[in-house]
mmCIF file of C-alpha atoms and ligand atoms in Angstrom:
data_model
loop_
_atom_site.group_PDB
_atom_site.id
_atom_site.type_symbol
_atom_site.label_atom_id
_atom_site.label_comp_id
_atom_site.label_asym_id
_atom_site.label_seq_id
_atom_site.Cartn_x
_atom_site.Cartn_y
_atom_site.Cartn_z
ATOM 1 C CA UNK A 28 57.131 -71.270 -68.103
ATOM 2 C CA UNK A 29 53.436 -72.002 -67.388
ATOM 3 C CA UNK A 30 51.772 -69.232 -65.260
ATOM 4 C CA UNK A 31 48.364 -68.616 -62.947
ATOM 5 C CA UNK A 32 46.954 -64.875 -63.713
ATOM 6 C CA UNK A 33 44.304 -64.579 -61.173
ATOM 7 C CA UNK A 34 41.974 -61.826 -62.519
ATOM 8 C CA UNK A 35 40.238 -59.763 -61.077
ATOM 9 C CA UNK A 36 38.200 -58.141 -63.524
ATOM 10 C CA UNK A 37 38.454 -57.859 -67.553
ATOM 11 C CA UNK A 38 39.717 -54.338 -67.589
ATOM 12 C CA UNK A 39 42.628 -54.997 -65.428
ATOM 13 C CA UNK A 40 43.622 -58.049 -67.085
ATOM 14 C CA UNK A 41 43.918 -55.787 -70.673
ATOM 15 C CA UNK A 42 47.820 -54.682 -69.804
ATOM 16 C CA UNK A 43 49.318 -57.667 -68.094
ATOM 17 C CA UNK A 44 48.290 -60.187 -70.511
ATOM 18 C CA UNK A 45 49.661 -58.266 -73.290
ATOM 19 C CA UNK A 46 52.903 -57.379 -71.223
ATOM 20 C CA UNK A 47 53.250 -61.100 -70.485
ATOM 21 C CA UNK A 48 52.570 -62.027 -74.573
ATOM 22 C CA UNK A 49 55.464 -59.286 -75.337
ATOM 23 C CA UNK A 50 57.828 -61.362 -72.917
ATOM 24 C CA UNK A 51 57.137 -64.781 -74.375
ATOM 25 C CA UNK A 52 54.878 -65.905 -71.310
ATOM 26 C CA UNK A 53 51.485 -67.253 -72.187
ATOM 27 C CA UNK A 54 49.415 -67.424 -68.988
ATOM 28 C CA UNK A 55 46.099 -69.145 -67.649
ATOM 29 C CA UNK A 56 43.578 -66.445 -66.524
ATOM 30 C CA UNK A 57 41.866 -67.628 -63.008
ATOM 31 C CA UNK A 58 38.762 -65.544 -61.694
ATOM 32 C CA UNK A 59 38.157 -66.129 -58.189
ATOM 33 C CA UNK A 60 36.839 -62.960 -56.379
ATOM 34 C CA UNK A 61 34.702 -63.357 -53.431
ATOM 35 C CA UNK A 62 35.034 -59.822 -52.697
ATOM 36 C CA UNK A 63 32.458 -59.000 -55.044
ATOM 37 C CA UNK A 64 28.908 -57.743 -53.937
ATOM 38 C CA UNK A 65 26.431 -57.839 -54.845
ATOM 39 C CA UNK A 66 25.245 -60.905 -56.770
ATOM 40 C CA UNK A 67 24.783 -59.321 -60.390
ATOM 41 C CA UNK A 68 27.936 -57.014 -60.263
ATOM 42 C CA UNK A 69 29.966 -60.587 -59.736
ATOM 43 C CA UNK A 70 28.358 -62.163 -62.239
ATOM 44 C CA UNK A 71 28.553 -59.073 -64.580
ATOM 45 C CA UNK A 72 32.753 -59.019 -63.727
ATOM 46 C CA UNK A 73 32.989 -62.680 -64.066
ATOM 47 C CA UNK A 74 31.056 -62.472 -67.325
ATOM 48 C CA UNK A 75 33.532 -59.772 -68.827
ATOM 49 C CA UNK A 76 36.213 -61.456 -67.494
ATOM 50 C CA UNK A 77 35.029 -64.501 -69.436
ATOM 51 C CA UNK A 78 34.776 -62.019 -72.410
ATOM 52 C CA UNK A 79 38.005 -60.768 -72.311
ATOM 53 C CA UNK A 80 39.779 -64.240 -72.275
ATOM 54 C CA UNK A 81 37.832 -65.267 -75.319
ATOM 55 C CA UNK A 82 38.570 -61.714 -77.225
ATOM 56 C CA UNK A 83 41.954 -62.658 -76.680
ATOM 57 C CA UNK A 84 42.011 -66.376 -77.135
ATOM 58 C CA UNK A 85 43.758 -66.786 -73.716
ATOM 59 C CA UNK A 86 42.924 -70.084 -71.548
ATOM 60 C CA UNK A 87 40.162 -69.423 -68.781
ATOM 61 C CA UNK A 88 39.138 -70.929 -65.145
ATOM 62 C CA UNK A 89 36.881 -69.569 -63.401
ATOM 63 C CA UNK A 90 35.519 -70.493 -59.563
ATOM 64 C CA UNK A 91 31.862 -69.775 -59.791
ATOM 65 C CA UNK A 92 30.986 -69.784 -56.259
ATOM 66 C CA UNK A 93 29.277 -66.379 -55.099
ATOM 67 C CA UNK A 94 30.340 -66.345 -51.735
ATOM 68 C CA UNK A 95 28.839 -62.798 -49.789
ATOM 69 C CA UNK A 96 28.461 -64.840 -46.876
ATOM 70 C CA UNK A 97 31.836 -66.085 -46.186
ATOM 71 C CA UNK A 98 33.385 -63.033 -47.145
ATOM 72 C CA UNK A 99 31.450 -60.903 -44.333
ATOM 73 C CA UNK A 100 32.221 -63.291 -41.663
ATOM 74 C CA UNK A 101 36.265 -62.754 -42.545
ATOM 75 C CA UNK A 102 36.061 -59.242 -43.335
ATOM 76 C CA UNK A 103 33.621 -57.788 -40.529
ATOM 77 C CA UNK A 104 35.852 -58.074 -37.835
ATOM 78 C CA UNK A 105 38.693 -56.160 -39.748
ATOM 79 C CA UNK A 106 36.097 -53.184 -40.781
ATOM 80 C CA UNK A 107 36.558 -49.695 -39.746
ATOM 81 C CA UNK A 108 40.465 -50.434 -40.499
ATOM 82 C CA UNK A 109 40.831 -50.335 -44.125
ATOM 83 C CA UNK A 110 44.051 -52.104 -44.296
ATOM 84 C CA UNK A 111 42.838 -55.088 -42.492
ATOM 85 C CA UNK A 112 40.066 -55.644 -44.486
ATOM 86 C CA UNK A 113 41.792 -54.968 -47.697
ATOM 87 C CA UNK A 114 44.904 -57.325 -46.434
ATOM 88 C CA UNK A 115 42.333 -60.015 -45.653
ATOM 89 C CA UNK A 116 40.816 -59.806 -48.854
ATOM 90 C CA UNK A 117 44.336 -59.838 -51.010
ATOM 91 C CA UNK A 118 45.456 -62.725 -48.875
ATOM 92 C CA UNK A 119 42.467 -64.925 -49.423
ATOM 93 C CA UNK A 120 42.047 -64.062 -53.185
ATOM 94 C CA UNK A 121 46.036 -64.875 -53.639
ATOM 95 C CA UNK A 122 46.041 -67.877 -51.434
ATOM 96 C CA UNK A 123 44.086 -69.412 -53.520
ATOM 97 C CA UNK A 124 45.548 -68.384 -56.238
ATOM 98 C CA UNK A 125 49.003 -70.022 -55.061
ATOM 99 C CA UNK A 126 46.884 -72.894 -53.856
ATOM 100 C CA UNK A 127 45.605 -74.033 -57.457
ATOM 101 C CA UNK A 128 48.679 -73.422 -59.308
ATOM 102 C CA UNK A 129 50.461 -76.058 -56.727
ATOM 103 C CA UNK A 130 47.886 -78.122 -57.103
ATOM 104 C CA UNK A 131 47.440 -78.253 -61.104
ATOM 105 C CA UNK A 132 51.644 -78.782 -61.556
ATOM 106 C CA UNK A 133 51.387 -74.633 -62.439
ATOM 107 C CA UNK A 134 55.336 -73.506 -62.419
ATOM 108 C CA UNK A 135 54.156 -69.582 -61.120
ATOM 109 C CA UNK A 136 51.526 -67.236 -60.087
ATOM 110 C CA UNK A 137 50.882 -63.587 -60.676
ATOM 111 C CA UNK A 138 47.295 -61.383 -60.197
ATOM 112 C CA UNK A 139 46.279 -58.563 -61.953
ATOM 113 C CA UNK A 140 45.775 -56.865 -58.677
ATOM 114 C CA UNK A 141 49.911 -55.677 -59.994
ATOM 115 C CA UNK A 142 47.830 -53.492 -62.195
ATOM 116 C CA UNK A 143 45.717 -51.211 -60.067
ATOM 117 C CA UNK A 144 47.361 -47.876 -59.118
ATOM 118 C CA UNK A 145 44.559 -48.503 -56.000
ATOM 119 C CA UNK A 146 45.427 -50.959 -54.495
ATOM 120 C CA UNK A 147 48.521 -51.456 -51.762
ATOM 121 C CA UNK A 148 50.639 -52.700 -53.842
ATOM 122 C CA UNK A 149 53.454 -53.706 -51.727
ATOM 123 C CA UNK A 150 51.541 -54.793 -48.979
ATOM 124 C CA UNK A 151 50.294 -57.723 -52.016
ATOM 125 C CA UNK A 152 53.791 -58.388 -53.142
ATOM 126 C CA UNK A 153 54.582 -59.397 -49.638
ATOM 127 C CA UNK A 154 51.141 -61.465 -49.077
ATOM 128 C CA UNK A 155 52.241 -63.255 -52.541
ATOM 129 C CA UNK A 156 55.697 -63.759 -51.851
ATOM 130 C CA UNK A 157 55.007 -65.663 -48.417
ATOM 131 C CA UNK A 158 51.836 -67.771 -50.103
ATOM 132 C CA UNK A 159 54.371 -68.640 -53.037
ATOM 133 C CA UNK A 160 56.835 -70.223 -50.451
ATOM 134 C CA UNK A 161 54.028 -71.728 -48.445
ATOM 135 C CA UNK A 162 52.695 -73.600 -51.423
ATOM 136 C CA UNK A 163 55.978 -74.475 -52.882
ATOM 137 C CA UNK A 164 55.326 -72.200 -56.237
ATOM 138 C CA UNK A 165 56.610 -69.154 -57.675
ATOM 139 C CA UNK A 166 55.378 -65.760 -57.522
ATOM 140 C CA UNK A 167 56.068 -64.020 -61.034
ATOM 141 C CA UNK A 168 56.102 -60.559 -59.874
ATOM 142 C CA UNK A 169 55.864 -57.517 -62.205
ATOM 143 C CA UNK A 170 54.688 -53.917 -61.671
ATOM 144 C CA UNK A 171 52.194 -53.797 -64.544
ATOM 145 C CA UNK A 172 50.884 -50.234 -62.981
ATOM 146 C CA UNK A 173 53.247 -48.738 -65.677
ATOM 147 C CA UNK A 174 50.396 -49.750 -68.333
ATOM 148 C CA UNK A 175 47.412 -48.061 -66.421
ATOM 149 C CA UNK A 176 46.807 -45.901 -69.483
ATOM 150 C CA UNK A 177 47.042 -48.657 -71.809
ATOM 151 C CA UNK A 178 45.364 -51.121 -70.038
ATOM 152 C CA UNK A 179 42.390 -48.461 -69.853
ATOM 153 C CA UNK A 180 42.521 -48.030 -73.925
ATOM 154 C CA UNK A 181 42.885 -51.317 -74.589
ATOM 155 C CA UNK A 182 39.373 -52.458 -72.140
ATOM 156 C CA UNK A 183 36.930 -49.634 -74.064
ATOM 157 C CA UNK A 184 38.443 -50.775 -77.685
ATOM 158 C CA UNK A 185 37.422 -53.978 -76.487
ATOM 159 C CA UNK A 186 33.872 -52.892 -75.288
ATOM 160 C CA UNK A 187 34.531 -54.264 -71.207
ATOM 161 C CA UNK A 188 32.070 -53.386 -68.489
ATOM 162 C CA UNK A 189 34.873 -51.185 -66.412
ATOM 163 C CA UNK A 190 33.469 -50.849 -62.878
ATOM 164 C CA UNK A 191 33.101 -47.508 -60.641
ATOM 165 C CA UNK A 192 34.175 -49.426 -57.143
ATOM 166 C CA UNK A 193 36.508 -51.978 -55.920
ATOM 167 C CA UNK A 194 34.320 -54.846 -55.466
ATOM 168 C CA UNK A 195 33.032 -55.054 -51.727
ATOM 169 C CA UNK A 196 29.547 -53.236 -50.155
ATOM 170 C CA UNK A 197 31.838 -51.592 -48.102
ATOM 171 C CA UNK A 198 33.818 -49.806 -51.065
ATOM 172 C CA UNK A 199 30.568 -49.583 -53.198
ATOM 173 C CA UNK A 200 29.499 -47.633 -49.870
ATOM 174 C CA UNK A 201 32.707 -45.964 -50.077
ATOM 175 C CA UNK A 202 32.376 -44.649 -53.391
ATOM 176 C CA UNK A 203 28.844 -43.600 -53.502
ATOM 177 C CA UNK A 204 28.000 -42.420 -49.620
ATOM 178 C CA UNK A 205 27.857 -38.432 -49.243
ATOM 179 C CA UNK A 206 27.670 -38.735 -45.561
ATOM 180 C CA UNK A 207 30.062 -41.307 -45.653
ATOM 181 C CA UNK A 208 32.517 -39.101 -47.651
ATOM 182 C CA UNK A 209 32.306 -35.885 -46.101
ATOM 183 C CA UNK A 210 32.775 -37.844 -42.670
ATOM 184 C CA UNK A 211 36.393 -38.700 -44.481
ATOM 185 C CA UNK A 212 37.128 -35.422 -45.617
ATOM 186 C CA UNK A 213 36.702 -34.339 -42.080
ATOM 187 C CA UNK A 214 38.916 -36.536 -40.683
ATOM 188 C CA UNK A 215 41.624 -35.743 -43.330
ATOM 189 C CA UNK A 216 41.273 -32.456 -42.357
ATOM 190 C CA UNK A 217 41.862 -33.030 -38.842
ATOM 191 C CA UNK A 218 44.637 -34.947 -39.373
ATOM 192 C CA UNK A 219 46.570 -32.401 -41.612
ATOM 193 C CA UNK A 220 45.689 -29.941 -38.666
ATOM 194 C CA UNK A 221 47.366 -31.948 -36.274
ATOM 195 C CA UNK A 222 50.366 -32.667 -38.820
ATOM 196 C CA UNK A 223 50.480 -29.073 -38.958
ATOM 197 C CA UNK A 224 50.734 -28.384 -35.217
ATOM 198 C CA UNK A 225 53.194 -31.173 -34.178
HETATM 199 S S1 SF4 B 30 37.609 -52.300 -51.359
HETATM 200 FE FE1 SF4 B 30 38.622 -53.983 -52.389
HETATM 201 S S2 SF4 B 30 40.710 -54.950 -52.106
HETATM 202 FE FE2 SF4 B 30 39.629 -53.906 -50.107
HETATM 203 S S3 SF4 B 30 38.401 -55.578 -48.760
HETATM 204 FE FE3 SF4 B 30 36.907 -54.093 -50.566
HETATM 205 S S4 SF4 B 30 37.411 -55.745 -52.409
HETATM 206 FE FE4 SF4 B 30 38.764 -55.980 -51.235
#
């Protein structure tokens, strides 16, 4: 099977590639991530994805456009609803992967996003299946989360850069802003209190 594997970054690619090769599938890596900011972070993740591909001797294709402005145009209307913003982000990356796979004679596509324990797995799966149908190419589904620790160990052995936030400027703020985290804790406490009263 000729498989295009969308890569969100190097570390998240470690387990999926290992598993696919165990199953006799040799994928081509595809880096397309307009959601990563700021520029130096995007560049670092791109370089690490390339480093991973070279060390693993895997074919690799990268879309090298840095798309902060386009991302903001799409994300700002959805900001405030994490689900809405992330849904847009999954859809953008998975649609482009399905489109690329279809236009370049791949049999199927998948994504290392299905390795992450932090993403909305079932939502991404539904989105990927929709685009597979739209572009006439198969979606290769596998729940790579099972290899979470294995992937971490492999990425450390390969000395890959391991990022500390998801990718967009909003996720960077959510990761580091003390006031935002305090507010979120307060909101969660209030939700819990209302649930107990119901
Ligand atoms: S938090 Fe992650 S998945 Fe959600 S919009 Fe930002 S980069 Fe995309």
